[in-house]
Short mmCIF file of C-alpha atoms in Angstrom, two decimals:
data_model
loop_
_atom_site.label_atom_id
_atom_site.label_comp_id
_atom_site.label_asym_id
_atom_site.label_seq_id
_atom_site.Cartn_x
_atom_site.Cartn_y
_atom_site.Cartn_z
CA MET A 1 -75.68 -134.29 84.80
CA HIS A 2 -75.52 -130.51 85.20
CA PHE A 3 -73.80 -128.88 88.15
CA ILE A 4 -75.02 -125.62 89.58
CA VAL A 5 -72.52 -122.99 90.68
CA VAL A 6 -73.55 -120.35 93.17
CA GLN A 7 -71.21 -117.51 94.07
CA ASN A 8 -72.97 -115.93 97.05
CA PHE A 9 -71.03 -115.61 100.27
CA SER A 10 -72.36 -115.01 103.74
CA GLN A 11 -71.06 -115.21 107.24
CA ASN A 12 -73.61 -116.29 109.80
CA ASN A 13 -73.46 -118.50 112.82
CA SER A 14 -74.17 -122.06 111.86
CA SER A 15 -76.64 -124.46 113.38
CA PHE A 16 -75.42 -127.36 111.22
CA SER A 17 -74.03 -130.57 112.63
CA PHE A 18 -70.66 -131.16 110.98
CA PRO A 19 -68.82 -134.42 110.42
CA GLU A 20 -65.24 -134.59 111.61
CA PRO A 21 -62.58 -134.67 108.88
CA SER A 22 -60.45 -137.78 108.40
CA GLY A 23 -57.86 -136.13 106.15
CA TYR A 24 -57.78 -133.81 103.16
CA LEU A 25 -60.34 -135.95 101.33
CA ASN A 26 -63.67 -136.71 102.98
CA ASP A 27 -65.88 -138.66 100.59
CA PHE A 28 -69.17 -138.80 102.48
CA GLU A 29 -71.07 -139.74 99.29
CA ASP A 30 -68.68 -142.60 98.46
CA ILE A 31 -68.13 -141.21 94.97
CA PHE A 32 -64.51 -142.19 94.49
CA LYS A 33 -62.99 -145.65 94.17
CA GLN A 34 -60.37 -146.47 96.78
CA SER A 35 -57.50 -145.95 94.29
CA GLN A 36 -58.98 -142.61 93.20
CA ALA A 37 -59.42 -141.47 96.79
CA ARG A 38 -55.82 -142.45 97.58
CA LEU A 39 -54.55 -140.43 94.59
CA LEU A 40 -56.56 -137.32 95.55
CA GLU A 41 -55.43 -137.62 99.16
CA ASN A 42 -51.78 -137.97 98.07
CA LEU A 43 -52.03 -134.97 95.73
CA THR A 44 -53.40 -132.75 98.50
CA TYR A 45 -50.89 -133.96 101.10
CA ASP A 46 -47.96 -133.51 98.69
CA PHE A 47 -49.17 -130.02 97.77
CA TYR A 48 -49.39 -129.11 101.45
CA ASP A 49 -45.88 -130.48 102.08
CA GLN A 50 -44.51 -128.40 99.18
CA THR A 51 -46.43 -125.15 99.70
CA GLY A 52 -47.99 -125.14 103.18
CA ILE A 53 -51.43 -124.58 101.57
CA GLN A 54 -54.23 -126.91 102.60
CA LEU A 55 -56.63 -128.08 99.88
CA ALA A 56 -59.52 -130.05 101.33
CA ILE A 57 -62.02 -132.03 99.26
CA VAL A 58 -65.41 -133.05 100.57
CA THR A 59 -68.41 -134.75 99.03
CA ILE A 60 -71.66 -133.73 100.68
CA GLY A 61 -74.91 -135.62 100.42
CA ALA A 62 -78.42 -135.67 101.81
CA GLU A 63 -77.19 -137.26 105.03
CA ASN A 64 -75.12 -134.12 105.66
CA VAL A 65 -77.44 -131.27 104.64
CA GLU A 66 -80.53 -130.44 102.61
CA ARG A 67 -79.96 -129.26 99.05
CA GLU A 68 -80.92 -125.62 99.62
CA PHE A 69 -78.32 -125.30 102.40
CA PHE A 70 -75.43 -126.87 100.48
CA ASP A 71 -73.61 -123.57 99.83
CA GLN A 72 -73.87 -122.26 103.38
CA PHE A 73 -72.96 -125.69 104.77
CA SER A 74 -69.80 -125.66 102.62
CA ILE A 75 -68.76 -122.24 103.90
CA ASP A 76 -69.49 -123.13 107.51
CA LEU A 77 -67.72 -126.49 107.16
CA PHE A 78 -64.62 -124.69 105.82
CA ASN A 79 -64.62 -122.54 108.97
CA TYR A 80 -65.48 -125.40 111.35
CA TRP A 81 -62.68 -127.59 110.01
CA GLY A 82 -60.28 -124.63 110.01
CA VAL A 83 -58.95 -125.34 106.52
CA GLY A 84 -55.67 -123.49 105.99
CA SER A 85 -53.31 -121.81 108.39
CA LYS A 86 -54.95 -119.51 110.91
CA GLU A 87 -52.35 -116.79 110.36
CA LYS A 88 -52.53 -116.75 106.55
CA ASN A 89 -56.16 -117.90 106.09
CA ASP A 90 -54.90 -119.70 102.99
CA GLY A 91 -57.02 -122.82 102.76
CA ILE A 92 -59.36 -124.02 100.04
CA LEU A 93 -62.33 -126.34 100.40
CA ILE A 94 -63.71 -127.99 97.28
CA ALA A 95 -67.21 -129.26 98.09
CA ILE A 96 -69.18 -131.32 95.61
CA SER A 97 -72.40 -133.25 95.70
CA LYS A 98 -73.19 -135.87 93.10
CA ASN A 99 -76.67 -136.26 94.59
CA TYR A 100 -77.42 -132.52 94.31
CA SER A 101 -75.25 -131.89 91.20
CA LYS A 102 -73.55 -128.97 92.94
CA ILE A 103 -70.04 -127.69 93.45
CA ARG A 104 -68.75 -124.96 95.75
CA ILE A 105 -65.18 -123.81 96.23
CA VAL A 106 -64.53 -121.86 99.40
CA ASN A 107 -61.31 -119.82 99.41
CA GLY A 108 -59.75 -118.41 102.54
CA LEU A 109 -59.11 -114.66 102.43
CA GLY A 110 -55.39 -115.32 101.97
CA ILE A 111 -56.12 -117.30 98.79
CA GLU A 112 -58.38 -114.60 97.36
CA LYS A 113 -55.25 -112.46 96.87
CA HIS A 114 -54.09 -115.05 94.32
CA ILE A 115 -57.34 -116.53 92.97
CA SER A 116 -60.30 -114.15 92.84
CA ASP A 117 -63.93 -115.23 93.03
CA GLU A 118 -64.17 -114.62 89.27
CA GLU A 119 -61.13 -116.85 88.63
CA THR A 120 -62.60 -119.50 90.93
CA LYS A 121 -65.78 -119.48 88.84
CA GLU A 122 -63.68 -119.85 85.67
CA ILE A 123 -61.84 -122.82 87.19
CA ILE A 124 -65.18 -124.44 87.98
CA ASP A 125 -66.62 -123.68 84.54
CA TYR A 126 -63.60 -124.78 82.50
CA TYR A 127 -61.88 -127.49 84.56
CA PHE A 128 -64.52 -129.15 86.76
CA LEU A 129 -67.88 -128.86 85.00
CA PRO A 130 -66.99 -130.24 81.55
CA TYR A 131 -66.08 -133.55 83.20
CA PHE A 132 -68.81 -133.45 85.85
CA SER A 133 -71.49 -132.92 83.18
CA GLU A 134 -70.34 -136.22 81.61
CA GLY A 135 -70.49 -138.03 84.97
CA LEU A 136 -66.69 -138.09 85.24
CA LEU A 137 -66.37 -136.77 88.79
CA PHE A 138 -62.88 -138.10 89.48
CA GLU A 139 -61.51 -136.74 86.20
CA GLY A 140 -63.14 -133.37 86.86
CA MET A 141 -61.74 -133.28 90.37
CA VAL A 142 -58.22 -134.02 89.11
CA SER A 143 -58.53 -131.41 86.33
CA GLY A 144 -59.80 -128.69 88.67
CA LEU A 145 -57.40 -129.58 91.46
CA PHE A 146 -54.39 -129.44 89.13
CA ASN A 147 -55.49 -126.06 87.79
CA ILE A 148 -55.81 -124.65 91.32
CA MET A 149 -52.40 -126.06 92.25
CA ILE A 150 -50.74 -124.60 89.16
CA ARG A 151 -52.20 -121.15 89.85
CA LEU A 152 -51.11 -121.22 93.50
CA ARG A 153 -47.58 -122.38 92.67
CA GLU A 154 -47.13 -119.20 90.63
CA PHE A 155 -47.22 -117.30 93.94
CA ASP A 156 -45.15 -119.73 95.98
#
C-alpha cells in the first residue's frame, strides 16, 4: 500500500457536505479497532488538556468525498470543524484514507510557526508512511502523532 502526499493549499468556498465530529477521532472508514480508537482519542484529549492544542484525526472514505477532492475536502473540513482555538489558529487535522491510500495534514496558521509545511512533509514521510506502506495504519498514526506532539511540546 502506497500513500500519496500532496502539499498544495487553496482557500475556496466549499460545496462539500461535511459530517459532524464526535470527538478528536472520527473514524468514518472504520479502520481502527475499538481499543485503538480509544487510545488515539485519549492521546489527543490528554495533549489538548496539557497544551491547549487540538489534534483531530479523521479517516475519509468514498462515502465522504471522491478521491480527487480528498485534499480540498480535508482543508475545508479543518475549517468547517474549527479545529484549534480561533484566536491562535493552532489546530491540526490529520486526514487519512485507507481506501484512497492518501494522507493530508492540515496545520492552522498558528502551528505553521512551529512546524513548517516542509517539516510536516518530513513527518509524513518518516513517521506515517513507513508504517502505512506495510498496512499498519494504527502504528503509523501513533508514530506520526507522537512526533507531532513532541515537536509542539518544544514550544509549549
